[in-house]
Amino acid sequence: MTIQSVLDKRPVITLDSHLLEDLRVDSLDKLMILSALEDEFAITIAEDDFADVVTINDIVMKLKARGFFEGTHSHL
Amino acid sequence: MDLRDFYSRLSVDESLAEVMGYNPYYQKIDSGLNARILVNGHEMIDLASNNYLGLAADNRVKQAAMEAIKKYGVSLCGTPIATGYIDLFQRLEKKLSHFVGLEETIILPSCYQANNGLFNCIAGPKDLIVVDRLVHSSLIEGIKSTGSKIRPFLHNNLEHLEGILQRSIGYRQVFVVTESVFSTEGSIAPFKEIVQLCEKYEAMPIIDDSHGIGVLGKSGRGILEEQRIAGYRGIYTASLGKAIANSGGMISGEKKLINYLKYYCSHLVYSTALTPAVLAGISSVLDIIHSEFSGIKEKLINKQRQIYEALLEGEFKVIYSKAPINSIQTGSKEATFILNQKLYEKGILSTPFIEPAVPINEGRVRLIASASLSQDTVDEAVAIIKRIGLS
Ligand SMILES: Cc1ncc(COP(=O)(O)O)c(C=O)c1O
């Protein structure tokens, strides 16, 4: 939902959605997603740490690695 | 290391142009911006240039440029800090400051350069730059050069902007960057409200008024006049190559800022000053705006409306704009090129925007009808547009 809020006019987002191919995310969109996640999870994200994400699931994995979503269903 | 590797990385994807047998970029123009322009030797209607007021080939402006050349030659072969700062330059700084209603101004060779050079003089890694998602490449590149934290906000979305500002604490300085008229859309920023938000959150507003200067406001003074923003304490930049019909870029603001930039903005200090012809040309355009703006603006709006109505009749998806821009939502880059090509083949030069100039799949074909187009020319353009739309 956080991600949806900064991507207007886009198709449905699933864990498998590719940022580039499915969601047409460009570099500024990506910055916007990262900002929204920073706000949502009250964290600071260095852009470089997220340079290699390709799908929404990759983002979830990165957040999991920081201890988020343990034992919960993720609502991105 | 092999030079072949280097050159092999420099490939340009021209597949679309090859498939279509048409490349809209770097079309060869064989004339000035006259009633009709010559493109690859063919007479065409110019709905592509940013010559809003139609002053680029005005005889009075040409005359002013020629007189400056007679007096000063074609160049002072020096940067403004050295031999480039002629009396014309100094007078124009004052005239531009007065025109937009701000304390002082510097003039750079282009607004691309101005926007590139501004940010790393005023912002650094401890700062936050909040920027409209759709701003021009020159601003993005300038912003990226600072190492500041960057947070884009949804286009013209005050709620999103305020949310970001509310949560932005702990930075040395927060900047909010936007444009007055977004030229690919024709949309206009709610800048007065943005300035109010900046005041509330102690952020520094920065506006690029490239498509607003000479167009917006009761007397053509741009966005600050249009939205009655009095006592603006932020930073203002604008291109002098659009309505102002010459070339160059200005940065205006408080004396303290401008004086700092005069010594620390390397894009100004180390780049050859605008030439006498251009300085005189800009000055002459400002004089014409001063005495004739309301009449010219009326023509501009009238022409935009005629083109807008033709686009509606032709069933194009056209964005309603309060700026003198008609932007057609074409979507994919293929559809964008195809429409641009159809217009070209029927004698209209338009501007296609595909990614990365616009977000992916948000292609646009832009039409700008200059105030100086004759009614015959507009009638012809209208007929062509309707025919293409309904075919
Ligand atoms: C919003 C905006 N800013 C800056 C520029 C660059 O201006 P200039 O052509 O003077 O370098 C342009 C023009 O293309 C523009 O549209």
Short mmCIF file of C-alpha atoms and ligand atoms in Angstrom, two decimals:
data_model
loop_
_atom_site.label_atom_id
_atom_site.label_comp_id
_atom_site.label_asym_id
_atom_site.label_seq_id
_atom_site.Cartn_x
_atom_site.Cartn_y
_atom_site.Cartn_z
CA MET A 1 0.00 0.00 0.00
CA THR A 2 2.86 2.30 0.79
CA ILE A 3 4.28 1.63 -2.63
CA GLN A 4 0.91 1.94 -4.34
CA SER A 5 0.44 5.39 -2.78
CA VAL A 6 3.38 6.87 -4.63
CA LEU A 7 2.70 5.13 -7.93
CA ASP A 8 -0.51 6.49 -9.34
CA LYS A 9 -1.98 5.07 -12.56
CA ARG A 10 -0.19 1.74 -12.30
CA PRO A 11 -1.39 -1.86 -12.55
CA VAL A 12 -2.00 -4.08 -9.55
CA ILE A 13 1.13 -4.65 -7.52
CA THR A 14 2.07 -8.14 -6.36
CA LEU A 15 5.17 -9.57 -4.77
CA ASP A 16 6.30 -10.79 -8.17
CA SER A 17 5.85 -7.46 -9.91
CA HIS A 18 9.00 -6.31 -11.62
CA LEU A 19 9.72 -2.70 -10.81
CA LEU A 20 10.84 -1.87 -14.31
CA GLU A 21 8.91 -4.19 -16.59
CA ASP A 22 5.55 -4.37 -14.81
CA LEU A 23 5.39 -1.21 -12.79
CA ARG A 24 7.40 1.02 -15.11
CA VAL A 25 9.32 2.44 -12.20
CA ASP A 26 11.99 4.92 -13.21
CA SER A 27 14.77 6.27 -11.02
CA LEU A 28 12.66 9.04 -9.49
CA ASP A 29 9.79 6.64 -8.80
CA LYS A 30 12.26 4.43 -7.03
CA LEU A 31 13.42 7.30 -4.87
CA MET A 32 9.80 7.99 -4.09
CA ILE A 33 9.23 4.37 -3.07
CA LEU A 34 12.28 4.39 -0.83
CA SER A 35 11.15 7.65 0.79
CA ALA A 36 7.70 6.22 1.41
CA LEU A 37 9.23 3.12 3.00
CA GLU A 38 11.46 5.26 5.19
CA ASP A 39 8.38 7.04 6.47
CA GLU A 40 6.29 3.91 6.86
CA PHE A 41 8.92 1.95 8.76
CA ALA A 42 10.69 4.89 10.41
CA ILE A 43 14.04 3.83 8.99
CA THR A 44 16.75 5.45 6.90
CA ILE A 45 17.56 3.81 3.62
CA ALA A 46 20.79 4.38 1.75
CA GLU A 47 19.94 4.34 -1.93
CA ASP A 48 22.90 2.08 -2.69
CA ASP A 49 21.54 -0.66 -0.42
CA PHE A 50 18.49 -0.89 -2.67
CA ALA A 51 20.35 -0.52 -5.96
CA ASP A 52 19.97 -4.20 -6.85
CA VAL A 53 16.24 -4.68 -6.22
CA VAL A 54 14.31 -5.94 -9.23
CA THR A 55 10.95 -7.05 -7.88
CA ILE A 56 8.67 -6.03 -5.04
CA ASN A 57 9.69 -9.24 -3.31
CA ASP A 58 13.31 -8.07 -3.37
CA ILE A 59 12.23 -5.01 -1.42
CA VAL A 60 10.36 -7.17 1.06
CA MET A 61 13.47 -9.32 1.51
CA LYS A 62 15.58 -6.25 2.21
CA LEU A 63 13.10 -5.11 4.80
CA LYS A 64 12.92 -8.58 6.30
CA ALA A 65 16.68 -8.56 6.60
CA ARG A 66 16.20 -5.53 8.81
CA GLY A 67 13.79 -7.42 11.00
CA PHE A 68 10.46 -6.27 9.61
CA PHE A 69 7.41 -8.49 8.94
CA GLU A 70 8.49 -11.30 11.23
CA GLY A 71 5.53 -13.63 11.61
CA THR A 72 3.16 -11.21 9.88
CA HIS A 73 1.69 -10.99 6.45
CA SER A 74 3.19 -8.11 4.62
CA HIS A 75 0.92 -5.38 3.31
CA LEU A 76 2.98 -3.49 0.86
CA MET B 1 41.32 -1.99 -21.85
CA ASP B 2 40.37 -1.59 -25.46
CA LEU B 3 38.98 1.47 -27.19
CA ARG B 4 36.61 -0.79 -29.08
CA ASP B 5 34.97 -1.71 -25.78
CA PHE B 6 34.60 1.93 -24.98
CA TYR B 7 32.94 2.76 -28.28
CA SER B 8 30.79 -0.34 -28.24
CA ARG B 9 29.18 0.92 -25.04
CA LEU B 10 28.07 4.07 -26.79
CA SER B 11 25.31 2.58 -28.88
CA VAL B 12 22.10 4.53 -29.41
CA ASP B 13 18.85 2.61 -29.73
CA GLU B 14 17.48 3.88 -33.03
CA SER B 15 15.36 0.83 -33.72
CA LEU B 16 12.09 2.74 -33.46
CA ALA B 17 13.25 5.39 -35.90
CA GLU B 18 14.46 2.64 -38.24
CA VAL B 19 11.17 0.72 -38.15
CA MET B 20 9.25 3.90 -38.84
CA GLY B 21 11.67 5.27 -41.39
CA TYR B 22 11.42 8.57 -39.55
CA ASN B 23 13.50 10.19 -36.85
CA PRO B 24 11.91 13.23 -35.19
CA TYR B 25 15.17 14.37 -33.64
CA TYR B 26 17.74 16.71 -35.13
CA GLN B 27 15.51 17.66 -38.03
CA LYS B 28 17.38 20.15 -40.17
CA ILE B 29 15.80 23.61 -40.05
CA ASP B 30 16.71 25.80 -43.02
CA SER B 31 15.16 29.09 -41.95
CA GLY B 32 14.41 31.28 -38.96
CA LEU B 33 11.10 31.17 -37.09
CA ASN B 34 9.20 32.99 -39.81
CA ALA B 35 5.53 32.67 -40.76
CA ARG B 36 6.45 29.27 -42.18
CA ILE B 37 9.65 27.47 -41.36
CA LEU B 38 11.72 25.41 -43.74
CA VAL B 39 12.36 21.91 -42.44
CA ASN B 40 14.55 19.72 -44.64
CA GLY B 41 13.67 22.12 -47.40
CA HIS B 42 9.87 21.83 -46.88
CA GLU B 43 7.67 24.71 -45.73
CA MET B 44 6.03 23.80 -42.46
CA ILE B 45 3.89 25.22 -39.67
CA ASP B 46 5.90 25.60 -36.49
CA LEU B 47 3.97 24.27 -33.50
CA ALA B 48 7.17 23.01 -31.92
CA SER B 49 9.37 25.91 -30.89
CA ASN B 50 8.97 27.75 -27.61
CA ASN B 51 8.66 31.06 -29.43
CA TYR B 52 5.49 31.84 -27.44
CA LEU B 53 5.31 35.55 -28.15
CA GLY B 54 6.59 35.25 -31.71
CA LEU B 55 9.47 37.67 -31.10
CA ALA B 56 12.37 35.47 -32.23
CA ALA B 57 12.36 36.96 -35.72
CA ASP B 58 10.85 40.33 -34.84
CA ASN B 59 12.52 43.15 -36.76
CA ARG B 60 12.98 45.36 -33.71
CA VAL B 61 14.75 42.58 -31.83
CA LYS B 62 16.95 41.81 -34.82
CA GLN B 63 17.82 45.48 -35.13
CA ALA B 64 18.79 45.70 -31.45
CA ALA B 65 21.04 42.66 -31.81
CA MET B 66 22.70 44.09 -34.92
CA GLU B 67 23.37 47.42 -33.24
CA ALA B 68 25.01 45.64 -30.33
CA ILE B 69 27.21 43.73 -32.74
CA LYS B 70 28.19 46.99 -34.44
CA LYS B 71 29.17 48.50 -31.12
CA TYR B 72 30.79 45.54 -29.33
CA GLY B 73 31.53 42.94 -31.98
CA VAL B 74 30.22 39.42 -31.64
CA SER B 75 31.86 38.38 -28.38
CA LEU B 76 33.87 39.73 -25.46
CA CYS B 77 35.72 36.41 -25.31
CA GLY B 78 35.66 36.32 -21.54
CA THR B 79 33.61 35.09 -18.62
CA PRO B 80 31.41 37.54 -16.70
CA ILE B 81 33.93 37.77 -13.88
CA ALA B 82 36.56 38.85 -16.43
CA THR B 83 36.01 40.69 -19.73
CA GLY B 84 32.46 39.50 -20.35
CA TYR B 85 30.74 41.91 -17.99
CA ILE B 86 29.90 44.75 -20.37
CA ASP B 87 27.54 47.61 -19.54
CA LEU B 88 24.79 45.84 -21.50
CA PHE B 89 25.22 42.83 -19.23
CA GLN B 90 24.99 44.88 -16.06
CA ARG B 91 21.96 46.81 -17.27
CA LEU B 92 20.22 43.61 -18.28
CA GLU B 93 20.77 42.10 -14.82
CA LYS B 94 18.99 45.10 -13.33
CA LYS B 95 16.25 45.04 -15.93
CA LEU B 96 15.55 41.34 -15.39
CA SER B 97 15.51 41.78 -11.59
CA HIS B 98 13.04 44.58 -11.94
CA PHE B 99 10.99 42.57 -14.44
CA VAL B 100 10.45 39.60 -12.13
CA GLY B 101 10.34 41.77 -9.01
CA LEU B 102 13.34 40.34 -7.18
CA GLU B 103 16.40 41.98 -5.70
CA GLU B 104 19.25 40.80 -7.93
CA THR B 105 20.01 38.55 -10.87
CA ILE B 106 22.85 36.70 -12.55
CA ILE B 107 22.75 35.65 -16.18
CA LEU B 108 24.28 32.40 -17.37
CA PRO B 109 24.72 31.02 -20.89
CA SER B 110 21.65 28.81 -20.48
CA CYS B 111 19.07 27.84 -17.91
CA TYR B 112 20.27 24.27 -18.13
CA GLN B 113 23.60 25.57 -16.90
CA ALA B 114 21.93 27.79 -14.29
CA ASN B 115 19.96 24.89 -12.84
CA ASN B 116 23.02 22.66 -12.93
CA GLY B 117 25.24 25.19 -11.23
CA LEU B 118 22.87 26.53 -8.61
CA PHE B 119 22.37 23.54 -6.38
CA ASN B 120 25.88 22.51 -5.48
CA CYS B 121 26.58 26.09 -4.39
CA ILE B 122 23.73 26.13 -1.93
CA ALA B 123 23.11 22.53 -0.83
CA GLY B 124 25.17 19.62 0.45
CA PRO B 125 24.94 16.22 2.10
CA LYS B 126 23.30 17.55 5.26
CA ASP B 127 20.37 19.01 3.35
CA LEU B 128 17.13 17.65 1.98
CA ILE B 129 15.78 18.53 -1.45
CA VAL B 130 12.09 17.85 -1.99
CA VAL B 131 11.29 17.97 -5.68
CA ASP B 132 8.24 17.60 -7.91
CA ARG B 133 8.44 14.26 -9.65
CA LEU B 134 8.12 15.79 -13.12
CA VAL B 135 10.74 18.56 -13.06
CA HIS B 136 13.11 19.18 -15.93
CA SER B 137 16.33 17.24 -16.43
CA SER B 138 18.46 20.32 -15.66
CA LEU B 139 17.04 20.54 -12.14
CA ILE B 140 17.39 16.81 -11.53
CA GLU B 141 21.01 16.83 -12.65
CA GLY B 142 21.73 19.89 -10.51
CA ILE B 143 20.07 18.33 -7.50
CA LYS B 144 21.89 15.03 -7.93
CA SER B 145 25.24 16.82 -7.89
CA THR B 146 24.77 17.99 -4.29
CA GLY B 147 24.84 14.69 -2.41
CA SER B 148 21.75 15.92 -0.54
CA LYS B 149 18.95 13.57 0.39
CA ILE B 150 16.36 13.73 -2.41
CA ARG B 151 12.65 13.14 -1.91
CA PRO B 152 10.40 13.49 -4.95
CA PHE B 153 6.74 14.39 -4.40
CA LEU B 154 3.81 13.46 -6.63
CA HIS B 155 3.27 16.02 -9.38
CA ASN B 156 1.66 19.21 -8.02
CA ASN B 157 0.39 17.26 -5.01
CA LEU B 158 0.36 19.59 -1.99
CA GLU B 159 -0.79 16.90 0.40
CA HIS B 160 2.09 14.63 -0.48
CA LEU B 161 4.51 17.55 -0.28
CA GLU B 162 3.25 18.60 3.13
CA GLY B 163 3.48 15.04 4.42
CA ILE B 164 7.12 14.92 3.41
CA LEU B 165 7.84 18.33 4.95
CA GLN B 166 6.16 17.31 8.20
CA ARG B 167 8.40 14.29 8.49
CA SER B 168 11.59 16.04 7.43
CA ILE B 169 13.37 16.95 10.58
CA GLY B 170 17.02 17.05 11.41
CA TYR B 171 18.28 18.47 8.13
CA ARG B 172 20.42 21.59 7.94
CA GLN B 173 18.15 23.08 5.28
CA VAL B 174 15.17 21.77 3.36
CA PHE B 175 14.62 22.97 -0.22
CA VAL B 176 11.43 22.59 -2.24
CA VAL B 177 11.97 22.59 -5.99
CA THR B 178 9.37 22.89 -8.72
CA GLU B 179 8.56 24.50 -12.06
CA SER B 180 5.87 27.04 -12.82
CA VAL B 181 4.61 25.55 -16.08
CA PHE B 182 5.43 21.90 -16.68
CA SER B 183 5.87 22.10 -20.38
CA THR B 184 5.24 18.48 -21.29
CA GLU B 185 1.84 18.64 -19.55
CA GLY B 186 0.96 22.30 -19.63
CA SER B 187 0.16 22.02 -15.93
CA ILE B 188 0.87 24.93 -13.59
CA ALA B 189 2.22 24.49 -10.07
CA PRO B 190 0.16 25.75 -7.13
CA PHE B 191 3.21 27.77 -6.27
CA LYS B 192 1.58 30.23 -3.92
CA GLU B 193 0.49 27.34 -1.72
CA ILE B 194 3.93 25.77 -2.04
CA VAL B 195 5.53 29.02 -0.85
CA GLN B 196 3.10 29.06 2.09
CA LEU B 197 4.07 25.49 2.99
CA CYS B 198 7.72 26.47 2.77
CA GLU B 199 7.07 29.33 5.17
CA LYS B 200 5.29 27.00 7.56
CA TYR B 201 8.12 24.44 7.55
CA GLU B 202 10.97 26.92 7.09
CA ALA B 203 11.97 25.42 3.76
CA MET B 204 13.56 27.34 0.88
CA PRO B 205 11.41 27.38 -2.29
CA ILE B 206 13.10 27.22 -5.69
CA ILE B 207 11.07 27.81 -8.83
CA ASP B 208 12.07 27.32 -12.47
CA ASP B 209 9.86 29.73 -14.41
CA SER B 210 11.26 28.91 -17.86
CA HIS B 211 7.83 28.46 -19.45
CA GLY B 212 6.17 31.13 -17.32
CA ILE B 213 8.40 34.15 -17.83
CA GLY B 214 7.02 36.37 -20.58
CA VAL B 215 3.81 34.32 -20.63
CA LEU B 216 2.13 34.26 -17.22
CA GLY B 217 0.90 37.24 -15.23
CA LYS B 218 -0.98 40.36 -16.16
CA SER B 219 2.11 41.95 -17.68
CA GLY B 220 4.10 38.82 -18.55
CA ARG B 221 6.34 38.88 -15.50
CA GLY B 222 5.82 35.21 -14.84
CA ILE B 223 4.60 32.98 -12.05
CA LEU B 224 5.17 35.40 -9.18
CA GLU B 225 2.95 37.98 -10.83
CA GLU B 226 0.41 35.39 -11.98
CA GLN B 227 -0.14 34.00 -8.50
CA ARG B 228 0.34 37.35 -6.75
CA ILE B 229 3.21 36.09 -4.65
CA ALA B 230 4.51 39.20 -2.92
CA GLY B 231 7.79 39.48 -1.05
CA TYR B 232 9.12 36.16 -2.42
CA ARG B 233 12.23 35.24 -0.44
CA GLY B 234 13.11 32.07 -2.34
CA ILE B 235 15.17 31.41 -5.45
CA TYR B 236 13.97 31.95 -9.01
CA THR B 237 15.44 30.64 -12.28
CA ALA B 238 14.24 30.98 -15.88
CA SER B 239 15.34 30.37 -19.43
CA LEU B 240 15.69 33.35 -21.75
CA GLY B 241 15.35 31.12 -24.80
CA LYS B 242 11.59 30.61 -24.80
CA ALA B 243 9.12 33.52 -24.59
CA ILE B 244 12.12 35.84 -24.18
CA ALA B 245 13.19 34.55 -27.60
CA ASN B 246 16.96 34.66 -27.20
CA SER B 247 19.15 32.39 -25.10
CA GLY B 248 20.53 32.34 -21.60
CA GLY B 249 19.41 31.50 -18.10
CA MET B 250 18.79 33.73 -15.11
CA ILE B 251 18.94 33.16 -11.38
CA SER B 252 17.29 35.79 -9.21
CA GLY B 253 16.79 36.25 -5.51
CA GLU B 254 18.08 38.15 -2.55
CA LYS B 255 21.27 40.16 -2.85
CA LYS B 256 23.14 37.92 -0.41
CA LEU B 257 22.45 34.82 -2.53
CA ILE B 258 23.28 36.43 -5.85
CA ASN B 259 26.49 37.96 -4.59
CA TYR B 260 27.56 34.55 -3.30
CA LEU B 261 26.79 32.90 -6.64
CA LYS B 262 28.73 35.61 -8.48
CA TYR B 263 31.89 34.27 -6.86
CA TYR B 264 31.13 30.63 -6.16
CA CYS B 265 28.93 29.39 -9.00
CA SER B 266 31.53 27.84 -11.28
CA HIS B 267 29.00 27.49 -14.10
CA LEU B 268 28.87 31.30 -14.18
CA VAL B 269 32.43 32.19 -13.26
CA TYR B 270 34.18 29.88 -15.70
CA SER B 271 31.94 30.13 -18.75
CA THR B 272 32.07 32.74 -21.52
CA ALA B 273 29.45 35.42 -21.01
CA LEU B 274 26.39 35.76 -23.22
CA THR B 275 27.25 37.70 -26.34
CA PRO B 276 26.31 41.35 -26.98
CA ALA B 277 23.72 40.43 -29.62
CA VAL B 278 21.88 38.19 -27.19
CA LEU B 279 22.04 40.68 -24.33
CA ALA B 280 20.61 43.40 -26.55
CA GLY B 281 18.04 41.00 -27.97
CA ILE B 282 16.74 40.10 -24.51
CA SER B 283 16.58 43.73 -23.52
CA SER B 284 14.60 44.56 -26.64
CA VAL B 285 12.14 41.71 -26.00
CA LEU B 286 11.57 43.01 -22.46
CA ASP B 287 10.78 46.46 -23.91
CA ILE B 288 8.27 44.95 -26.33
CA ILE B 289 6.66 42.95 -23.53
CA HIS B 290 6.47 46.13 -21.49
CA SER B 291 4.54 48.01 -24.13
CA GLU B 292 2.59 45.30 -25.97
CA PHE B 293 2.07 42.35 -23.65
CA SER B 294 -1.68 42.36 -23.33
CA GLY B 295 -2.24 42.38 -27.10
CA ILE B 296 0.32 39.64 -27.71
CA LYS B 297 -1.07 37.51 -24.89
CA GLU B 298 -4.56 37.77 -26.29
CA LYS B 299 -3.34 36.45 -29.64
CA LEU B 300 -1.44 33.66 -27.92
CA ILE B 301 -4.48 32.49 -25.95
CA ASN B 302 -6.71 32.79 -28.97
CA LYS B 303 -4.42 30.57 -31.04
CA GLN B 304 -4.02 28.02 -28.30
CA ARG B 305 -7.80 27.81 -27.98
CA GLN B 306 -8.31 27.22 -31.67
CA ILE B 307 -5.78 24.40 -31.67
CA TYR B 308 -7.31 22.97 -28.48
CA GLU B 309 -10.77 22.92 -30.00
CA ALA B 310 -9.45 21.26 -33.16
CA LEU B 311 -7.81 18.57 -31.04
CA LEU B 312 -11.06 17.95 -29.18
CA GLU B 313 -12.97 17.73 -32.45
CA GLY B 314 -10.31 15.37 -33.77
CA GLU B 315 -10.97 13.24 -30.68
CA PHE B 316 -7.45 13.47 -29.35
CA LYS B 317 -6.78 12.98 -25.65
CA VAL B 318 -5.67 16.49 -24.98
CA ILE B 319 -4.87 17.91 -21.57
CA TYR B 320 -6.67 21.17 -20.77
CA SER B 321 -4.07 23.75 -19.90
CA LYS B 322 -4.11 27.28 -18.56
CA ALA B 323 -0.69 27.74 -20.14
CA PRO B 324 -0.43 28.28 -23.93
CA ILE B 325 0.46 24.64 -24.48
CA ASN B 326 -1.57 21.82 -25.96
CA SER B 327 -0.32 18.45 -24.87
CA ILE B 328 -1.73 15.27 -26.39
CA GLN B 329 -1.55 12.12 -24.27
CA THR B 330 -0.21 9.53 -26.66
CA GLY B 331 0.99 6.89 -24.18
CA SER B 332 3.56 4.52 -25.65
CA LYS B 333 6.63 5.79 -27.40
CA GLU B 334 5.48 4.12 -30.61
CA ALA B 335 2.14 5.94 -30.56
CA THR B 336 3.95 9.17 -29.74
CA PHE B 337 6.29 8.87 -32.71
CA ILE B 338 3.46 7.86 -35.04
CA LEU B 339 1.37 10.93 -34.26
CA ASN B 340 4.38 13.20 -34.49
CA GLN B 341 5.19 11.67 -37.88
CA LYS B 342 1.64 12.02 -39.19
CA LEU B 343 1.66 15.69 -38.26
CA TYR B 344 5.06 16.09 -39.88
CA GLU B 345 3.91 14.50 -43.12
CA LYS B 346 0.96 16.87 -43.29
CA GLY B 347 3.14 19.90 -42.66
CA ILE B 348 3.09 20.49 -38.90
CA LEU B 349 6.21 20.41 -36.78
CA SER B 350 5.39 19.22 -33.23
CA THR B 351 7.43 18.01 -30.26
CA PRO B 352 7.30 14.35 -29.18
CA PHE B 353 8.21 13.44 -25.58
CA ILE B 354 9.05 9.86 -24.70
CA GLU B 355 10.91 8.40 -21.74
CA PRO B 356 13.14 9.48 -20.07
CA ALA B 357 11.83 13.01 -20.76
CA VAL B 358 8.48 11.86 -19.36
CA PRO B 359 7.61 8.82 -17.19
CA ILE B 360 7.53 5.53 -19.07
CA ASN B 361 4.36 5.09 -21.19
CA GLU B 362 3.26 8.65 -20.56
CA GLY B 363 4.29 9.87 -24.00
CA ARG B 364 3.12 13.28 -25.16
CA VAL B 365 3.00 15.25 -28.38
CA ARG B 366 3.16 18.95 -27.63
CA LEU B 367 1.83 21.78 -29.75
CA ILE B 368 2.67 25.41 -29.05
CA ALA B 369 1.04 27.99 -31.30
CA SER B 370 3.08 31.17 -31.30
CA ALA B 371 1.24 34.50 -30.97
CA SER B 372 2.69 35.56 -34.31
CA LEU B 373 1.08 32.79 -36.40
CA SER B 374 -1.28 34.26 -38.97
CA GLN B 375 -4.96 33.31 -38.94
CA ASP B 376 -4.47 31.51 -42.29
CA THR B 377 -1.74 29.38 -40.80
CA VAL B 378 -3.84 28.53 -37.76
CA ASP B 379 -6.80 27.64 -40.01
CA GLU B 380 -4.59 25.30 -41.96
CA ALA B 381 -3.20 23.69 -38.80
CA VAL B 382 -6.73 23.25 -37.46
CA ALA B 383 -7.84 21.51 -40.66
CA ILE B 384 -4.83 19.18 -40.63
CA ILE B 385 -5.33 18.27 -36.96
CA LYS B 386 -9.01 17.46 -37.44
CA ARG B 387 -8.29 15.39 -40.53
CA ILE B 388 -5.60 13.33 -38.80
CA GLY B 389 -7.74 12.82 -35.72
CA LEU B 390 -10.79 11.57 -37.57
CA SER B 391 -8.94 9.42 -40.10
C1 LIG C 1 11.75 23.85 -17.26
C2 LIG C 1 13.01 24.08 -18.01
N1 LIG C 1 14.11 24.44 -17.35
C3 LIG C 1 15.27 24.66 -18.00
C4 LIG C 1 15.37 24.53 -19.36
C5 LIG C 1 16.69 24.76 -20.02
O1 LIG C 1 16.74 26.05 -20.49
P1 LIG C 1 17.82 26.51 -21.55
O2 LIG C 1 17.30 26.07 -22.88
O3 LIG C 1 17.90 27.97 -21.39
O4 LIG C 1 19.09 25.83 -21.20
C6 LIG C 1 14.24 24.18 -20.09
C7 LIG C 1 14.31 24.12 -21.56
O5 LIG C 1 14.44 23.25 -22.24
C8 LIG C 1 13.04 23.93 -19.40
O6 LIG C 1 11.94 23.56 -20.07
#
